[in-house]
CSV table of N, CA, C and O in Angstrom, one decimal:
chain,number,residue,atom,x,y,z
A,1,UNK,N,9.3,-13.0,-13.6
A,1,UNK,CA,8.0,-12.4,-13.4
A,1,UNK,C,8.1,-11.4,-12.2
A,1,UNK,O,8.6,-11.8,-11.2
A,2,UNK,N,7.6,-10.2,-12.4
A,2,UNK,CA,7.5,-9.2,-11.3
A,2,UNK,C,6.1,-9.1,-10.8
A,2,UNK,O,5.1,-9.1,-11.6
A,3,UNK,N,5.9,-9.0,-9.5
A,3,UNK,CA,4.6,-8.9,-8.9
A,3,UNK,C,4.4,-7.5,-8.5
A,3,UNK,O,5.2,-6.9,-7.7
A,4,UNK,N,3.3,-6.9,-8.9
A,4,UNK,CA,3.0,-5.5,-8.6
A,4,UNK,C,2.0,-5.5,-7.4
A,4,UNK,O,1.0,-6.1,-7.4
A,5,UNK,N,2.4,-4.9,-6.3
A,5,UNK,CA,1.7,-4.9,-5.0
A,5,UNK,C,1.2,-3.6,-4.6
A,5,UNK,O,1.9,-2.6,-4.8
A,6,UNK,N,0.1,-3.5,-3.9
A,6,UNK,CA,-0.4,-2.3,-3.2
A,6,UNK,C,-0.6,-2.6,-1.8
A,6,UNK,O,-0.9,-3.8,-1.4
A,7,UNK,N,-0.4,-1.6,-0.9
A,7,UNK,CA,-0.7,-1.8,0.5
A,7,UNK,C,-1.7,-0.8,0.9
A,7,UNK,O,-1.6,0.4,0.6
A,8,UNK,N,-2.7,-1.3,1.6
A,8,UNK,CA,-3.8,-0.4,2.1
A,8,UNK,C,-3.6,-0.3,3.6
A,8,UNK,O,-3.7,-1.3,4.3
A,9,UNK,N,-3.4,0.9,4.1
A,9,UNK,CA,-3.1,1.2,5.5
A,9,UNK,C,-1.7,1.2,5.8
A,9,UNK,O,-1.0,0.2,5.6
A,10,UNK,N,-1.1,2.3,6.2
A,10,UNK,CA,0.3,2.4,6.5
A,10,UNK,C,0.6,2.8,7.9
A,10,UNK,O,1.5,3.6,8.2
A,11,UNK,N,-0.1,2.1,8.8
A,11,UNK,CA,0.3,2.1,10.2
A,11,UNK,C,1.4,1.2,10.5
A,11,UNK,O,2.2,0.9,9.6
A,12,UNK,N,1.5,0.7,11.7
A,12,UNK,CA,2.6,-0.2,12.1
A,12,UNK,C,2.7,-1.5,11.2
A,12,UNK,O,3.8,-1.8,10.7
A,13,UNK,N,1.6,-2.1,11.0
A,13,UNK,CA,1.6,-3.4,10.2
A,13,UNK,C,1.8,-3.1,8.7
A,13,UNK,O,2.5,-3.8,8.0
A,14,UNK,N,1.3,-2.0,8.2
A,14,UNK,CA,1.5,-1.6,6.8
A,14,UNK,C,3.0,-1.3,6.5
A,14,UNK,O,3.5,-1.8,5.5
A,15,UNK,N,3.6,-0.6,7.5
A,15,UNK,CA,5.0,-0.3,7.3
A,15,UNK,C,5.9,-1.6,7.4
A,15,UNK,O,6.9,-1.7,6.7
A,16,UNK,N,5.5,-2.4,8.3
A,16,UNK,CA,6.2,-3.7,8.5
A,16,UNK,C,6.1,-4.5,7.2
A,16,UNK,O,7.2,-5.0,6.7
A,17,UNK,N,4.9,-4.7,6.7
A,17,UNK,CA,4.8,-5.5,5.4
A,17,UNK,C,5.5,-4.8,4.3
A,17,UNK,O,6.1,-5.5,3.4
A,18,UNK,N,5.5,-3.5,4.2
A,18,UNK,CA,6.2,-2.7,3.2
A,18,UNK,C,7.7,-3.0,3.2
A,18,UNK,O,8.3,-3.2,2.2
A,19,UNK,N,8.2,-3.0,4.4
A,19,UNK,CA,9.6,-3.3,4.6
A,19,UNK,C,10.0,-4.7,4.2
A,19,UNK,O,11.0,-4.9,3.5
A,20,UNK,N,9.2,-5.7,4.5
A,20,UNK,CA,9.4,-7.1,4.1
A,20,UNK,C,9.3,-7.2,2.6
A,20,UNK,O,10.2,-7.8,2.0
A,21,UNK,N,8.3,-6.7,2.0
A,21,UNK,CA,8.0,-6.8,0.6
A,21,UNK,C,9.1,-6.1,-0.2
A,21,UNK,O,9.5,-6.6,-1.3
A,22,UNK,N,9.7,-5.0,0.3
A,22,UNK,CA,10.6,-4.2,-0.5
A,22,UNK,C,12.0,-5.0,-0.7
A,22,UNK,O,12.7,-4.6,-1.6
A,23,UNK,N,12.2,-6.0,0.1
A,23,UNK,CA,13.5,-6.7,0.0
A,23,UNK,C,13.3,-8.0,-0.8
A,23,UNK,O,14.3,-8.7,-1.1
A,24,UNK,N,12.1,-8.4,-1.1
A,24,UNK,CA,11.8,-9.6,-1.9
A,24,UNK,C,12.1,-9.4,-3.4
A,24,UNK,O,11.8,-8.4,-3.9
A,25,UNK,N,12.8,-10.4,-4.0
A,25,UNK,CA,13.1,-10.3,-5.4
A,25,UNK,C,11.8,-10.4,-6.2
A,25,UNK,O,10.8,-11.1,-5.8
A,26,UNK,N,11.7,-9.7,-7.3
A,26,UNK,CA,10.5,-9.7,-8.2
A,26,UNK,C,9.3,-9.1,-7.6
A,26,UNK,O,8.2,-9.4,-8.1
A,27,UNK,N,9.4,-8.4,-6.5
A,27,UNK,CA,8.2,-7.7,-5.9
A,27,UNK,C,8.4,-6.2,-6.0
A,27,UNK,O,9.4,-5.7,-5.6
A,28,UNK,N,7.4,-5.5,-6.5
A,28,UNK,CA,7.5,-4.1,-6.7
A,28,UNK,C,6.2,-3.5,-6.0
A,28,UNK,O,5.1,-3.7,-6.5
A,29,UNK,N,6.4,-2.7,-5.0
A,29,UNK,CA,5.3,-2.0,-4.4
A,29,UNK,C,5.0,-0.7,-5.3
A,29,UNK,O,5.8,0.2,-5.4
A,30,UNK,N,3.9,-0.8,-6.0
A,30,UNK,CA,3.6,0.3,-6.9
A,30,UNK,C,2.6,1.3,-6.4
A,30,UNK,O,2.5,2.4,-6.9
A,31,UNK,N,1.8,1.0,-5.3
A,31,UNK,CA,0.8,1.9,-4.8
A,31,UNK,C,0.6,1.6,-3.3
A,31,UNK,O,0.8,0.5,-2.8
A,32,UNK,N,0.1,2.7,-2.7
A,32,UNK,CA,-0.3,2.6,-1.3
A,32,UNK,C,-1.5,3.5,-1.0
A,32,UNK,O,-1.6,4.5,-1.7
A,33,UNK,N,-2.4,3.0,-0.2
A,33,UNK,CA,-3.6,3.8,0.1
A,33,UNK,C,-3.5,4.1,1.6
A,33,UNK,O,-3.4,3.2,2.5
A,34,UNK,N,-3.6,5.4,1.9
A,34,UNK,CA,-3.6,5.9,3.3
A,34,UNK,C,-4.5,7.1,3.4
A,34,UNK,O,-4.3,8.0,2.6
A,35,UNK,N,-5.3,7.2,4.4
A,35,UNK,CA,-6.2,8.3,4.6
A,35,UNK,C,-5.5,9.5,5.3
A,35,UNK,O,-5.9,10.6,5.1
A,36,UNK,N,-4.5,9.2,6.1
A,36,UNK,CA,-3.8,10.3,6.8
A,36,UNK,C,-3.0,11.1,5.8
A,36,UNK,O,-2.1,10.6,5.2
A,37,UNK,N,-3.2,12.4,5.8
A,37,UNK,CA,-2.5,13.3,4.9
A,37,UNK,C,-1.0,13.4,5.3
A,37,UNK,O,-0.1,13.4,4.5
A,38,UNK,N,-0.8,13.4,6.6
A,38,UNK,CA,0.5,13.5,7.2
A,38,UNK,C,1.4,12.3,6.8
A,38,UNK,O,2.5,12.4,6.3
A,39,UNK,N,0.8,11.1,6.9
A,39,UNK,CA,1.6,9.9,6.6
A,39,UNK,C,1.8,9.8,5.1
A,39,UNK,O,2.9,9.5,4.6
A,40,UNK,N,0.8,10.2,4.3
A,40,UNK,CA,1.0,10.2,2.8
A,40,UNK,C,2.1,11.1,2.4
A,40,UNK,O,2.9,10.8,1.5
A,41,UNK,N,2.1,12.3,2.9
A,41,UNK,CA,3.1,13.3,2.6
A,41,UNK,C,4.5,12.8,2.9
A,41,UNK,O,5.5,13.0,2.1
A,42,UNK,N,4.6,12.2,4.1
A,42,UNK,CA,5.9,11.7,4.5
A,42,UNK,C,6.4,10.6,3.6
A,42,UNK,O,7.6,10.6,3.1
A,43,UNK,N,5.5,9.7,3.2
A,43,UNK,CA,5.9,8.5,2.4
A,43,UNK,C,6.2,9.0,1.0
A,43,UNK,O,7.1,8.4,0.3
A,44,UNK,N,5.6,10.0,0.5
A,44,UNK,CA,5.9,10.5,-0.9
A,44,UNK,C,7.3,11.0,-0.9
A,44,UNK,O,8.0,10.9,-1.9
A,45,UNK,N,7.8,11.6,0.2
A,45,UNK,CA,9.1,12.1,0.3
A,45,UNK,C,10.2,11.0,0.4
A,45,UNK,O,11.3,11.1,-0.1
A,46,UNK,N,9.8,10.0,1.2
A,46,UNK,CA,10.7,8.9,1.5
A,46,UNK,C,10.8,7.8,0.4
A,46,UNK,O,11.9,7.3,0.1
A,47,UNK,N,9.7,7.5,-0.1
A,47,UNK,CA,9.6,6.4,-1.1
A,47,UNK,C,9.3,6.9,-2.5
A,47,UNK,O,8.3,7.5,-2.7
A,48,UNK,N,10.2,6.7,-3.4
A,48,UNK,CA,10.0,7.2,-4.7
A,48,UNK,C,9.3,6.1,-5.6
A,48,UNK,O,9.5,4.9,-5.4
A,49,UNK,N,8.5,6.5,-6.5
A,49,UNK,CA,7.9,5.6,-7.5
A,49,UNK,C,6.6,4.9,-7.0
A,49,UNK,O,6.1,4.1,-7.7
A,50,UNK,N,6.2,5.2,-5.8
A,50,UNK,CA,5.0,4.6,-5.2
A,50,UNK,C,3.8,5.6,-5.4
A,50,UNK,O,3.9,6.7,-4.9
A,51,UNK,N,2.7,5.1,-6.0
A,51,UNK,CA,1.6,6.0,-6.2
A,51,UNK,C,0.8,6.0,-4.9
A,51,UNK,O,0.4,5.0,-4.4
A,52,UNK,N,0.6,7.2,-4.3
A,52,UNK,CA,-0.2,7.3,-3.1
A,52,UNK,C,-1.6,7.7,-3.4
A,52,UNK,O,-1.8,8.6,-4.2
A,53,UNK,N,-2.6,7.0,-2.8
A,53,UNK,CA,-4.0,7.3,-3.0
A,53,UNK,C,-4.7,7.4,-1.6
A,53,UNK,O,-4.1,6.8,-0.7
A,54,UNK,N,-5.8,8.0,-1.5
A,54,UNK,CA,-6.5,8.1,-0.3
A,54,UNK,C,-7.8,7.3,-0.3
A,54,UNK,O,-8.6,7.4,0.7
A,55,UNK,N,-8.1,6.6,-1.3
A,55,UNK,CA,-9.3,5.8,-1.5
A,55,UNK,C,-9.0,4.5,-2.2
A,55,UNK,O,-8.4,4.6,-3.3
A,56,UNK,N,-9.4,3.4,-1.7
A,56,UNK,CA,-9.1,2.1,-2.3
A,56,UNK,C,-9.6,2.0,-3.7
A,56,UNK,O,-9.0,1.2,-4.5
A,57,UNK,N,-10.7,2.7,-4.1
A,57,UNK,CA,-11.2,2.7,-5.4
A,57,UNK,C,-10.2,3.2,-6.4
A,57,UNK,O,-10.3,2.8,-7.6
A,58,UNK,N,-9.3,4.0,-6.0
A,58,UNK,CA,-8.3,4.5,-6.9
A,58,UNK,C,-7.2,3.5,-7.2
A,58,UNK,O,-6.3,3.8,-8.1
A,59,UNK,N,-7.2,2.4,-6.6
A,59,UNK,CA,-6.2,1.3,-6.9
A,59,UNK,C,-6.7,0.6,-8.2
A,59,UNK,O,-5.9,-0.2,-8.8
A,60,UNK,N,-7.9,0.7,-8.6
A,60,UNK,CA,-8.4,0.0,-9.7
A,60,UNK,C,-7.7,0.5,-11.0
A,60,UNK,O,-7.4,1.7,-11.2
A,61,UNK,N,-7.4,-0.5,-11.8
A,61,UNK,CA,-6.7,-0.2,-13.1
A,61,UNK,C,-5.2,0.0,-13.0
A,61,UNK,O,-4.6,0.4,-14.0
A,62,UNK,N,-4.6,-0.4,-11.9
A,62,UNK,CA,-3.2,-0.3,-11.7
A,62,UNK,C,-2.4,-1.6,-12.1
A,62,UNK,O,-1.2,-1.6,-11.8
A,63,UNK,N,-3.1,-2.5,-12.6
A,63,UNK,CA,-2.5,-3.8,-13.0
A,63,UNK,C,-1.8,-4.5,-11.8
A,63,UNK,O,-0.6,-4.8,-11.8
A,64,UNK,N,-2.5,-4.6,-10.7
A,64,UNK,CA,-1.9,-5.1,-9.4
A,64,UNK,C,-2.1,-6.7,-9.4
A,64,UNK,O,-3.1,-7.2,-9.8
A,65,UNK,N,-1.1,-7.3,-8.8
A,65,UNK,CA,-1.2,-8.8,-8.6
A,65,UNK,C,-1.7,-9.1,-7.2
A,65,UNK,O,-2.3,-10.2,-7.0
A,66,UNK,N,-1.5,-8.2,-6.3
A,66,UNK,CA,-2.0,-8.4,-4.9
A,66,UNK,C,-2.1,-7.1,-4.2
A,66,UNK,O,-1.5,-6.1,-4.5
A,67,UNK,N,-3.0,-7.1,-3.2
A,67,UNK,CA,-3.2,-5.9,-2.3
A,67,UNK,C,-3.1,-6.4,-0.9
A,67,UNK,O,-3.9,-7.3,-0.5
A,68,UNK,N,-2.3,-5.8,-0.1
A,68,UNK,CA,-2.1,-6.1,1.3
A,68,UNK,C,-3.0,-5.2,2.1
A,68,UNK,O,-2.8,-4.0,2.0
A,69,UNK,N,-4.0,-5.7,2.8
A,69,UNK,CA,-4.9,-4.9,3.6
A,69,UNK,C,-4.4,-4.9,5.0
A,69,UNK,O,-4.5,-6.0,5.7
A,70,UNK,N,-3.8,-3.8,5.5
A,70,UNK,CA,-3.2,-3.8,6.8
A,70,UNK,C,-3.9,-2.7,7.7
A,70,UNK,O,-3.3,-2.1,8.5
A,71,UNK,N,-5.2,-2.6,7.5
A,71,UNK,CA,-6.0,-1.7,8.3
A,71,UNK,C,-6.4,-2.4,9.5
A,71,UNK,O,-6.3,-3.6,9.6
A,72,UNK,N,-7.1,-1.7,10.5
A,72,UNK,CA,-7.6,-2.4,11.6
A,72,UNK,C,-8.6,-3.5,11.2
A,72,UNK,O,-9.3,-3.4,10.2
A,73,UNK,N,-8.6,-4.6,12.0
A,73,UNK,CA,-9.4,-5.8,11.6
A,73,UNK,C,-10.8,-5.5,11.2
A,73,UNK,O,-11.3,-6.1,10.2
A,74,UNK,N,-11.5,-4.7,11.9
A,74,UNK,CA,-12.9,-4.5,11.6
A,74,UNK,C,-13.2,-3.8,10.2
A,74,UNK,O,-14.3,-3.8,9.7
A,75,UNK,N,-12.2,-3.2,9.7
A,75,UNK,CA,-12.3,-2.5,8.4
A,75,UNK,C,-11.9,-3.4,7.2
A,75,UNK,O,-12.0,-3.0,6.1
A,76,UNK,N,-11.4,-4.6,7.5
A,76,UNK,CA,-11.0,-5.4,6.3
A,76,UNK,C,-12.1,-5.7,5.4
A,76,UNK,O,-11.9,-5.7,4.1
A,77,UNK,N,-13.3,-6.1,5.8
A,77,UNK,CA,-14.4,-6.5,4.9
A,77,UNK,C,-14.8,-5.3,4.0
A,77,UNK,O,-14.9,-5.5,2.8
A,78,UNK,N,-15.0,-4.1,4.6
A,78,UNK,CA,-15.4,-3.0,3.7
A,78,UNK,C,-14.3,-2.7,2.7
A,78,UNK,O,-14.6,-2.3,1.5
A,79,UNK,N,-13.0,-2.8,3.1
A,79,UNK,CA,-12.0,-2.5,2.1
A,79,UNK,C,-12.0,-3.6,1.0
A,79,UNK,O,-11.8,-3.3,-0.1
């Protein structure tokens, strides 16, 4: 069984979690949500096959098993 994962927020913690998840067997990071255009452009070049979005609503319909929310603590509830 493969688990499809998305990560919301690609700051320090988001990148840390992405690194850990990327080495786990049966885990596939399929999407990431980041508001920063600069970070999104960089990751599109570095990571292939990950769908980049700038709004969490765009993660809907991607057949995800889990979403890691790695934004600042006060924004977790709205996300």
